[in-house]
Amino acid sequence: MSDQNVHKAGFTSSGITGGSLASSMMSQEARGSGGGVHSGGPTATLQEMGAKGSTHSSGFTSSGISSGSRASGMMSQEARSHGGGTPRGGTTSTVQSI
């Protein structure tokens, strides 16, 4: 995953770009959770990365998730909370796909 892809999706250092994939994700996530975007969820995680320009150092790469990285920790935590697998549309899969 590249910082460029995150920025193209609308996650930038100045916030989420209106009319972008990011704004659509934020809207969907807020509707699904009763009006807010949760810390640690896909939108918040991607926005944090977009603001910092830190996708590579987090362990999300074009080759997959790097062992021992922040990304692998997120994936393990998400898998444990979902009975052993990372759900489609969850934080890890969404961030990795972008």
PDB file of N, CA and C in Angstrom:
ATOM      1  N   MET A   1       0.853  -1.167   0.000  1.00  0.00           N
ATOM      2  CA  MET A   1       0.000   0.000   0.000  1.00  0.00           C
ATOM      3  C   MET A   1       0.892   1.221   0.000  1.00  0.00           C
ATOM      4  N   SER A   2       0.512   2.217  -0.743  1.00  0.00           N
ATOM      5  CA  SER A   2       1.337   3.416  -0.795  1.00  0.00           C
ATOM      6  C   SER A   2       0.594   4.607  -0.214  1.00  0.00           C
ATOM      7  N   ASP A   3       1.385   5.571   0.253  1.00  0.00           N
ATOM      8  CA  ASP A   3       0.794   6.809   0.744  1.00  0.00           C
ATOM      9  C   ASP A   3      -0.028   7.462  -0.362  1.00  0.00           C
ATOM     10  N   GLN A   4       0.437   7.326  -1.591  1.00  0.00           N
ATOM     11  CA  GLN A   4      -0.263   7.916  -2.738  1.00  0.00           C
ATOM     12  C   GLN A   4      -1.676   7.343  -2.862  1.00  0.00           C
ATOM     13  N   ASN A   5      -1.838   6.039  -2.682  1.00  0.00           N
ATOM     14  CA  ASN A   5      -3.172   5.427  -2.766  1.00  0.00           C
ATOM     15  C   ASN A   5      -4.086   5.931  -1.662  1.00  0.00           C
ATOM     16  N   VAL A   6      -3.531   6.089  -0.469  1.00  0.00           N
ATOM     17  CA  VAL A   6      -4.322   6.588   0.654  1.00  0.00           C
ATOM     18  C   VAL A   6      -4.782   8.009   0.360  1.00  0.00           C
ATOM     19  N   HIS A   7      -3.879   8.831  -0.150  1.00  0.00           N
ATOM     20  CA  HIS A   7      -4.233  10.218  -0.476  1.00  0.00           C
ATOM     21  C   HIS A   7      -5.238  10.270  -1.630  1.00  0.00           C
ATOM     22  N   LYS A   8      -5.047   9.431  -2.647  1.00  0.00           N
ATOM     23  CA  LYS A   8      -5.998   9.400  -3.767  1.00  0.00           C
ATOM     24  C   LYS A   8      -7.398   9.006  -3.312  1.00  0.00           C
ATOM     25  N   ALA A   9      -7.470   8.161  -2.276  1.00  0.00           N
ATOM     26  CA  ALA A   9      -8.762   7.736  -1.741  1.00  0.00           C
ATOM     27  C   ALA A   9      -9.439   8.857  -0.954  1.00  0.00           C
ATOM     28  N   GLY A  10      -8.673   9.921  -0.630  1.00  0.00           N
ATOM     29  CA  GLY A  10      -9.250  11.066   0.055  1.00  0.00           C
ATOM     30  C   GLY A  10      -8.845  11.245   1.500  1.00  0.00           C
ATOM     31  N   PHE A  11      -7.874  10.472   1.964  1.00  0.00           N
ATOM     32  CA  PHE A  11      -7.361  10.600   3.329  1.00  0.00           C
ATOM     33  C   PHE A  11      -6.099  11.457   3.255  1.00  0.00           C
ATOM     34  N   THR A  12      -6.188  12.717   3.691  1.00  0.00           N
ATOM     35  CA  THR A  12      -5.073  13.648   3.518  1.00  0.00           C
ATOM     36  C   THR A  12      -4.687  14.309   4.838  1.00  0.00           C
ATOM     37  N   SER A  13      -3.581  15.026   4.804  1.00  0.00           N
ATOM     38  CA  SER A  13      -3.112  15.724   6.003  1.00  0.00           C
ATOM     39  C   SER A  13      -4.051  16.844   6.418  1.00  0.00           C
ATOM     40  N   SER A  14      -4.885  17.306   5.503  1.00  0.00           N
ATOM     41  CA  SER A  14      -5.843  18.360   5.855  1.00  0.00           C
ATOM     42  C   SER A  14      -7.248  17.805   6.112  1.00  0.00           C
ATOM     43  N   GLY A  15      -7.373  16.498   6.193  1.00  0.00           N
ATOM     44  CA  GLY A  15      -8.660  15.869   6.497  1.00  0.00           C
ATOM     45  C   GLY A  15      -9.192  15.055   5.339  1.00  0.00           C
ATOM     46  N   ILE A  16     -10.396  14.574   5.494  1.00  0.00           N
ATOM     47  CA  ILE A  16     -11.034  13.750   4.474  1.00  0.00           C
ATOM     48  C   ILE A  16     -11.607  14.658   3.384  1.00  0.00           C
ATOM     49  N   THR A  17     -11.307  14.320   2.143  1.00  0.00           N
ATOM     50  CA  THR A  17     -11.745  15.102   0.997  1.00  0.00           C
ATOM     51  C   THR A  17     -13.210  14.816   0.684  1.00  0.00           C
ATOM     52  N   GLY A  18     -14.002  15.884   0.558  1.00  0.00           N
ATOM     53  CA  GLY A  18     -15.414  15.744   0.222  1.00  0.00           C
ATOM     54  C   GLY A  18     -15.606  15.060  -1.123  1.00  0.00           C
ATOM     55  N   GLY A  19     -16.586  14.191  -1.224  1.00  0.00           N
ATOM     56  CA  GLY A  19     -16.900  13.497  -2.465  1.00  0.00           C
ATOM     57  C   GLY A  19     -15.959  12.350  -2.809  1.00  0.00           C
ATOM     58  N   SER A  20     -15.062  11.998  -1.907  1.00  0.00           N
ATOM     59  CA  SER A  20     -14.067  10.953  -2.173  1.00  0.00           C
ATOM     60  C   SER A  20     -14.527   9.606  -1.626  1.00  0.00           C
ATOM     61  N   LEU A  21     -13.733   8.568  -1.935  1.00  0.00           N
ATOM     62  CA  LEU A  21     -13.949   7.245  -1.344  1.00  0.00           C
ATOM     63  C   LEU A  21     -13.897   7.356   0.173  1.00  0.00           C
ATOM     64  N   ALA A  22     -12.983   8.157   0.680  1.00  0.00           N
ATOM     65  CA  ALA A  22     -12.847   8.346   2.128  1.00  0.00           C
ATOM     66  C   ALA A  22     -14.130   8.899   2.740  1.00  0.00           C
ATOM     67  N   SER A  23     -14.723   9.890   2.102  1.00  0.00           N
ATOM     68  CA  SER A  23     -15.956  10.471   2.661  1.00  0.00           C
ATOM     69  C   SER A  23     -17.108   9.476   2.592  1.00  0.00           C
ATOM     70  N   SER A  24     -17.135   8.661   1.554  1.00  0.00           N
ATOM     71  CA  SER A  24     -18.158   7.627   1.443  1.00  0.00           C
ATOM     72  C   SER A  24     -17.985   6.582   2.546  1.00  0.00           C
ATOM     73  N   MET A  25     -16.731   6.164   2.780  1.00  0.00           N
ATOM     74  CA  MET A  25     -16.447   5.203   3.847  1.00  0.00           C
ATOM     75  C   MET A  25     -16.861   5.763   5.203  1.00  0.00           C
ATOM     76  N   MET A  26     -16.494   7.033   5.437  1.00  0.00           N
ATOM     77  CA  MET A  26     -16.813   7.664   6.704  1.00  0.00           C
ATOM     78  C   MET A  26     -18.329   7.710   6.910  1.00  0.00           C
ATOM     79  N   SER A  27     -19.073   8.062   5.870  1.00  0.00           N
ATOM     80  CA  SER A  27     -20.521   8.133   5.947  1.00  0.00           C
ATOM     81  C   SER A  27     -21.131   6.766   6.243  1.00  0.00           C
ATOM     82  N   GLN A  28     -20.679   5.746   5.518  1.00  0.00           N
ATOM     83  CA  GLN A  28     -21.190   4.389   5.736  1.00  0.00           C
ATOM     84  C   GLN A  28     -20.887   3.898   7.140  1.00  0.00           C
ATOM     85  N   GLU A  29     -19.654   4.127   7.596  1.00  0.00           N
ATOM     86  CA  GLU A  29     -19.259   3.666   8.921  1.00  0.00           C
ATOM     87  C   GLU A  29     -20.066   4.392  10.002  1.00  0.00           C
ATOM     88  N   ALA A  30     -20.276   5.685   9.829  1.00  0.00           N
ATOM     89  CA  ALA A  30     -21.054   6.453  10.806  1.00  0.00           C
ATOM     90  C   ALA A  30     -22.499   5.972  10.857  1.00  0.00           C
ATOM     91  N   ARG A  31     -23.110   5.727   9.701  1.00  0.00           N
ATOM     92  CA  ARG A  31     -24.493   5.228   9.676  1.00  0.00           C
ATOM     93  C   ARG A  31     -24.577   3.860  10.342  1.00  0.00           C
ATOM     94  N   GLY A  32     -23.605   3.011  10.068  1.00  0.00           N
ATOM     95  CA  GLY A  32     -23.604   1.663  10.625  1.00  0.00           C
ATOM     96  C   GLY A  32     -23.382   1.614  12.121  1.00  0.00           C
ATOM     97  N   SER A  33     -22.766   2.647  12.673  1.00  0.00           N
ATOM     98  CA  SER A  33     -22.474   2.638  14.105  1.00  0.00           C
ATOM     99  C   SER A  33     -23.347   3.609  14.887  1.00  0.00           C
ATOM    100  N   GLY A  34     -24.383   4.109  14.254  1.00  0.00           N
ATOM    101  CA  GLY A  34     -25.305   4.988  14.948  1.00  0.00           C
ATOM    102  C   GLY A  34     -24.896   6.451  14.981  1.00  0.00           C
ATOM    103  N   GLY A  35     -24.005   6.862  14.094  1.00  0.00           N
ATOM    104  CA  GLY A  35     -23.704   8.286  13.980  1.00  0.00           C
ATOM    105  C   GLY A  35     -22.271   8.703  14.186  1.00  0.00           C
ATOM    106  N   GLY A  36     -21.403   7.804  14.540  1.00  0.00           N
ATOM    107  CA  GLY A  36     -20.010   8.183  14.762  1.00  0.00           C
ATOM    108  C   GLY A  36     -19.045   7.231  14.093  1.00  0.00           C
ATOM    109  N   VAL A  37     -17.816   7.662  13.978  1.00  0.00           N
ATOM    110  CA  VAL A  37     -16.748   6.825  13.434  1.00  0.00           C
ATOM    111  C   VAL A  37     -15.865   6.426  14.608  1.00  0.00           C
ATOM    112  N   HIS A  38     -15.695   5.132  14.819  1.00  0.00           N
ATOM    113  CA  HIS A  38     -14.957   4.620  15.967  1.00  0.00           C
ATOM    114  C   HIS A  38     -13.454   4.745  15.801  1.00  0.00           C
ATOM    115  N   SER A  39     -12.792   5.117  16.884  1.00  0.00           N
ATOM    116  CA  SER A  39     -11.339   5.122  16.923  1.00  0.00           C
ATOM    117  C   SER A  39     -10.848   3.697  16.664  1.00  0.00           C
ATOM    118  N   GLY A  40      -9.891   3.541  15.787  1.00  0.00           N
ATOM    119  CA  GLY A  40      -9.374   2.220  15.462  1.00  0.00           C
ATOM    120  C   GLY A  40     -10.107   1.532  14.327  1.00  0.00           C
ATOM    121  N   GLY A  41     -11.209   2.113  13.854  1.00  0.00           N
ATOM    122  CA  GLY A  41     -11.946   1.543  12.733  1.00  0.00           C
ATOM    123  C   GLY A  41     -11.265   1.883  11.417  1.00  0.00           C
ATOM    124  N   PRO A  42     -11.792   1.382  10.297  1.00  0.00           N
ATOM    125  CA  PRO A  42     -11.151   1.607   8.999  1.00  0.00           C
ATOM    126  C   PRO A  42     -10.958   3.079   8.650  1.00  0.00           C
ATOM    127  N   THR A  43     -11.988   3.899   8.840  1.00  0.00           N
ATOM    128  CA  THR A  43     -11.884   5.305   8.465  1.00  0.00           C
ATOM    129  C   THR A  43     -10.849   6.025   9.321  1.00  0.00           C
ATOM    130  N   ALA A  44     -10.917   5.838  10.626  1.00  0.00           N
ATOM    131  CA  ALA A  44      -9.977   6.506  11.528  1.00  0.00           C
ATOM    132  C   ALA A  44      -8.545   6.050  11.273  1.00  0.00           C
ATOM    133  N   THR A  45      -8.362   4.772  11.039  1.00  0.00           N
ATOM    134  CA  THR A  45      -7.017   4.236  10.800  1.00  0.00           C
ATOM    135  C   THR A  45      -6.431   4.798   9.511  1.00  0.00           C
ATOM    136  N   LEU A  46      -7.214   4.793   8.450  1.00  0.00           N
ATOM    137  CA  LEU A  46      -6.728   5.333   7.177  1.00  0.00           C
ATOM    138  C   LEU A  46      -6.488   6.836   7.253  1.00  0.00           C
ATOM    139  N   GLN A  47      -7.344   7.559   7.967  1.00  0.00           N
ATOM    140  CA  GLN A  47      -7.143   8.999   8.087  1.00  0.00           C
ATOM    141  C   GLN A  47      -5.869   9.299   8.869  1.00  0.00           C
ATOM    142  N   GLU A  48      -5.618   8.532   9.901  1.00  0.00           N
ATOM    143  CA  GLU A  48      -4.373   8.709  10.661  1.00  0.00           C
ATOM    144  C   GLU A  48      -3.161   8.497   9.757  1.00  0.00           C
ATOM    145  N   MET A  49      -3.212   7.451   8.937  1.00  0.00           N
ATOM    146  CA  MET A  49      -2.112   7.169   8.015  1.00  0.00           C
ATOM    147  C   MET A  49      -1.981   8.259   6.961  1.00  0.00           C
ATOM    148  N   GLY A  50      -3.109   8.731   6.433  1.00  0.00           N
ATOM    149  CA  GLY A  50      -3.085   9.784   5.427  1.00  0.00           C
ATOM    150  C   GLY A  50      -2.531  11.083   5.976  1.00  0.00           C
ATOM    151  N   ALA A  51      -2.886  11.394   7.217  1.00  0.00           N
ATOM    152  CA  ALA A  51      -2.413  12.631   7.840  1.00  0.00           C
ATOM    153  C   ALA A  51      -0.919  12.582   8.112  1.00  0.00           C
ATOM    154  N   LYS A  52      -0.428  11.407   8.501  1.00  0.00           N
ATOM    155  CA  LYS A  52       0.988  11.259   8.847  1.00  0.00           C
ATOM    156  C   LYS A  52       1.846  10.828   7.666  1.00  0.00           C
ATOM    157  N   GLY A  53       1.213  10.298   6.618  1.00  0.00           N
ATOM    158  CA  GLY A  53       1.996   9.751   5.500  1.00  0.00           C
ATOM    159  C   GLY A  53       2.814   8.560   5.945  1.00  0.00           C
ATOM    160  N   SER A  54       2.176   7.662   6.721  1.00  0.00           N
ATOM    161  CA  SER A  54       2.930   6.586   7.370  1.00  0.00           C
ATOM    162  C   SER A  54       2.465   5.183   7.012  1.00  0.00           C
ATOM    163  N   THR A  55       2.008   4.965   5.808  1.00  0.00           N
ATOM    164  CA  THR A  55       1.483   3.638   5.471  1.00  0.00           C
ATOM    165  C   THR A  55       2.556   2.563   5.459  1.00  0.00           C
ATOM    166  N   HIS A  56       3.722   2.865   4.918  1.00  0.00           N
ATOM    167  CA  HIS A  56       4.767   1.840   4.796  1.00  0.00           C
ATOM    168  C   HIS A  56       5.287   1.403   6.160  1.00  0.00           C
ATOM    169  N   SER A  57       5.467   2.355   7.064  1.00  0.00           N
ATOM    170  CA  SER A  57       6.014   2.012   8.370  1.00  0.00           C
ATOM    171  C   SER A  57       5.020   1.237   9.229  1.00  0.00           C
ATOM    172  N   SER A  58       3.753   1.233   8.860  1.00  0.00           N
ATOM    173  CA  SER A  58       2.754   0.526   9.655  1.00  0.00           C
ATOM    174  C   SER A  58       2.681  -0.959   9.333  1.00  0.00           C
ATOM    175  N   GLY A  59       3.254  -1.395   8.217  1.00  0.00           N
ATOM    176  CA  GLY A  59       3.278  -2.810   7.876  1.00  0.00           C
ATOM    177  C   GLY A  59       2.296  -3.256   6.817  1.00  0.00           C
ATOM    178  N   PHE A  60       1.497  -2.348   6.267  1.00  0.00           N
ATOM    179  CA  PHE A  60       0.607  -2.678   5.157  1.00  0.00           C
ATOM    180  C   PHE A  60       1.406  -2.464   3.875  1.00  0.00           C
ATOM    181  N   THR A  61       1.707  -3.532   3.155  1.00  0.00           N
ATOM    182  CA  THR A  61       2.526  -3.426   1.953  1.00  0.00           C
ATOM    183  C   THR A  61       1.836  -4.093   0.769  1.00  0.00           C
ATOM    184  N   SER A  62       2.358  -3.855  -0.417  1.00  0.00           N
ATOM    185  CA  SER A  62       1.787  -4.482  -1.611  1.00  0.00           C
ATOM    186  C   SER A  62       2.000  -5.994  -1.614  1.00  0.00           C
ATOM    187  N   SER A  63       2.924  -6.474  -0.802  1.00  0.00           N
ATOM    188  CA  SER A  63       3.187  -7.913  -0.697  1.00  0.00           C
ATOM    189  C   SER A  63       2.387  -8.576   0.422  1.00  0.00           C
ATOM    190  N   GLY A  64       1.640  -7.784   1.146  1.00  0.00           N
ATOM    191  CA  GLY A  64       0.874  -8.305   2.265  1.00  0.00           C
ATOM    192  C   GLY A  64       1.265  -7.614   3.556  1.00  0.00           C
ATOM    193  N   ILE A  65       0.824  -8.153   4.657  1.00  0.00           N
ATOM    194  CA  ILE A  65       1.093  -7.561   5.966  1.00  0.00           C
ATOM    195  C   ILE A  65       2.427  -8.076   6.487  1.00  0.00           C
ATOM    196  N   SER A  66       3.271  -7.129   6.910  1.00  0.00           N
ATOM    197  CA  SER A  66       4.603  -7.475   7.410  1.00  0.00           C
ATOM    198  C   SER A  66       4.515  -8.085   8.800  1.00  0.00           C
ATOM    199  N   SER A  67       5.240  -9.162   8.997  1.00  0.00           N
ATOM    200  CA  SER A  67       5.302  -9.839  10.283  1.00  0.00           C
ATOM    201  C   SER A  67       5.881  -8.913  11.341  1.00  0.00           C
ATOM    202  N   GLY A  68       5.291  -8.923  12.520  1.00  0.00           N
ATOM    203  CA  GLY A  68       5.784  -8.130  13.631  1.00  0.00           C
ATOM    204  C   GLY A  68       5.458  -6.647  13.565  1.00  0.00           C
ATOM    205  N   SER A  69       4.659  -6.231  12.595  1.00  0.00           N
ATOM    206  CA  SER A  69       4.344  -4.818  12.400  1.00  0.00           C
ATOM    207  C   SER A  69       3.067  -4.426  13.141  1.00  0.00           C
ATOM    208  N   ARG A  70       2.782  -3.124  13.129  1.00  0.00           N
ATOM    209  CA  ARG A  70       1.519  -2.624  13.674  1.00  0.00           C
ATOM    210  C   ARG A  70       0.350  -3.300  12.955  1.00  0.00           C
ATOM    211  N   ALA A  71       0.485  -3.469  11.638  1.00  0.00           N
ATOM    212  CA  ALA A  71      -0.573  -4.107  10.841  1.00  0.00           C
ATOM    213  C   ALA A  71      -0.831  -5.540  11.298  1.00  0.00           C
ATOM    214  N   SER A  72       0.232  -6.296  11.581  1.00  0.00           N
ATOM    215  CA  SER A  72       0.039  -7.680  12.011  1.00  0.00           C
ATOM    216  C   SER A  72      -0.606  -7.732  13.390  1.00  0.00           C
ATOM    217  N   GLY A  73      -0.280  -6.781  14.244  1.00  0.00           N
ATOM    218  CA  GLY A  73      -0.931  -6.692  15.548  1.00  0.00           C
ATOM    219  C   GLY A  73      -2.421  -6.405  15.414  1.00  0.00           C
ATOM    220  N   MET A  74      -2.749  -5.483  14.496  1.00  0.00           N
ATOM    221  CA  MET A  74      -4.158  -5.162  14.242  1.00  0.00           C
ATOM    222  C   MET A  74      -4.900  -6.387  13.727  1.00  0.00           C
ATOM    223  N   MET A  75      -4.255  -7.105  12.801  1.00  0.00           N
ATOM    224  CA  MET A  75      -4.888  -8.277  12.213  1.00  0.00           C
ATOM    225  C   MET A  75      -5.122  -9.342  13.282  1.00  0.00           C
ATOM    226  N   SER A  76      -4.145  -9.585  14.145  1.00  0.00           N
ATOM    227  CA  SER A  76      -4.289 -10.580  15.210  1.00  0.00           C
ATOM    228  C   SER A  76      -5.410 -10.207  16.173  1.00  0.00           C
ATOM    229  N   GLN A  77      -5.446  -8.947  16.565  1.00  0.00           N
ATOM    230  CA  GLN A  77      -6.484  -8.495  17.486  1.00  0.00           C
ATOM    231  C   GLN A  77      -7.873  -8.637  16.860  1.00  0.00           C
ATOM    232  N   GLU A  78      -7.988  -8.254  15.607  1.00  0.00           N
ATOM    233  CA  GLU A  78      -9.276  -8.354  14.918  1.00  0.00           C
ATOM    234  C   GLU A  78      -9.701  -9.816  14.758  1.00  0.00           C
ATOM    235  N   ALA A  79      -8.749 -10.686  14.430  1.00  0.00           N
ATOM    236  CA  ALA A  79      -9.058 -12.109  14.270  1.00  0.00           C
ATOM    237  C   ALA A  79      -9.537 -12.714  15.592  1.00  0.00           C
ATOM    238  N   ARG A  80      -8.855 -12.380  16.686  1.00  0.00           N
ATOM    239  CA  ARG A  80      -9.282 -12.898  17.996  1.00  0.00           C
ATOM    240  C   ARG A  80     -10.690 -12.441  18.343  1.00  0.00           C
ATOM    241  N   SER A  81     -11.009 -11.201  18.056  1.00  0.00           N
ATOM    242  CA  SER A  81     -12.334 -10.696  18.420  1.00  0.00           C
ATOM    243  C   SER A  81     -13.438 -11.225  17.512  1.00  0.00           C
ATOM    244  N   HIS A  82     -13.056 -11.841  16.391  1.00  0.00           N
ATOM    245  CA  HIS A  82     -14.050 -12.399  15.464  1.00  0.00           C
ATOM    246  C   HIS A  82     -13.940 -13.919  15.352  1.00  0.00           C
ATOM    247  N   GLY A  83     -13.388 -14.555  16.347  1.00  0.00           N
ATOM    248  CA  GLY A  83     -13.351 -16.004  16.388  1.00  0.00           C
ATOM    249  C   GLY A  83     -12.327 -16.654  15.477  1.00  0.00           C
ATOM    250  N   GLY A  84     -11.286 -15.943  15.095  1.00  0.00           N
ATOM    251  CA  GLY A  84     -10.203 -16.561  14.352  1.00  0.00           C
ATOM    252  C   GLY A  84      -9.966 -16.059  12.945  1.00  0.00           C
ATOM    253  N   GLY A  85     -10.810 -15.221  12.420  1.00  0.00           N
ATOM    254  CA  GLY A  85     -10.615 -14.703  11.068  1.00  0.00           C
ATOM    255  C   GLY A  85     -10.849 -13.210  11.004  1.00  0.00           C
ATOM    256  N   THR A  86     -10.271 -12.576  10.012  1.00  0.00           N
ATOM    257  CA  THR A  86     -10.515 -11.142   9.831  1.00  0.00           C
ATOM    258  C   THR A  86     -11.693 -10.976   8.879  1.00  0.00           C
ATOM    259  N   PRO A  87     -12.730 -10.286   9.319  1.00  0.00           N
ATOM    260  CA  PRO A  87     -13.936 -10.173   8.504  1.00  0.00           C
ATOM    261  C   PRO A  87     -13.751  -9.270   7.290  1.00  0.00           C
ATOM    262  N   ARG A  88     -14.415  -9.623   6.231  1.00  0.00           N
ATOM    263  CA  ARG A  88     -14.433  -8.774   5.041  1.00  0.00           C
ATOM    264  C   ARG A  88     -15.074  -7.441   5.428  1.00  0.00           C
ATOM    265  N   GLY A  89     -14.451  -6.353   5.035  1.00  0.00           N
ATOM    266  CA  GLY A  89     -14.959  -5.040   5.395  1.00  0.00           C
ATOM    267  C   GLY A  89     -14.480  -4.549   6.748  1.00  0.00           C
ATOM    268  N   GLY A  90     -13.710  -5.380   7.447  1.00  0.00           N
ATOM    269  CA  GLY A  90     -13.153  -4.975   8.734  1.00  0.00           C
ATOM    270  C   GLY A  90     -11.969  -4.033   8.528  1.00  0.00           C
ATOM    271  N   THR A  91     -11.425  -3.556   9.626  1.00  0.00           N
ATOM    272  CA  THR A  91     -10.331  -2.590   9.562  1.00  0.00           C
ATOM    273  C   THR A  91      -9.140  -3.125   8.786  1.00  0.00           C
ATOM    274  N   THR A  92      -8.662  -4.303   9.145  1.00  0.00           N
ATOM    275  CA  THR A  92      -7.457  -4.846   8.518  1.00  0.00           C
ATOM    276  C   THR A  92      -7.643  -5.058   7.020  1.00  0.00           C
ATOM    277  N   SER A  93      -8.731  -5.674   6.625  1.00  0.00           N
ATOM    278  CA  SER A  93      -8.933  -5.953   5.197  1.00  0.00           C
ATOM    279  C   SER A  93      -9.147  -4.680   4.396  1.00  0.00           C
ATOM    280  N   THR A  94      -9.849  -3.705   4.978  1.00  0.00           N
ATOM    281  CA  THR A  94     -10.086  -2.444   4.280  1.00  0.00           C
ATOM    282  C   THR A  94      -8.791  -1.668   4.076  1.00  0.00           C
ATOM    283  N   VAL A  95      -8.020  -1.539   5.149  1.00  0.00           N
ATOM    284  CA  VAL A  95      -6.751  -0.804   5.051  1.00  0.00           C
ATOM    285  C   VAL A  95      -5.805  -1.505   4.090  1.00  0.00           C
ATOM    286  N   GLN A  96      -5.703  -2.820   4.170  1.00  0.00           N
ATOM    287  CA  GLN A  96      -4.805  -3.566   3.282  1.00  0.00           C
ATOM    288  C   GLN A  96      -5.236  -3.427   1.820  1.00  0.00           C
ATOM    289  N   SER A  97      -6.537  -3.395   1.567  1.00  0.00           N
ATOM    290  CA  SER A  97      -6.989  -3.306   0.170  1.00  0.00           C
ATOM    291  C   SER A  97      -6.646  -1.966  -0.465  1.00  0.00           C
ATOM    292  N   ILE A  98      -6.626  -0.924   0.332  1.00  0.00           N
ATOM    293  CA  ILE A  98      -6.294   0.399  -0.206  1.00  0.00           C
ATOM    294  C   ILE A  98      -4.796   0.553  -0.305  1.00  0.00           C
TER     295      ILE A  98
END
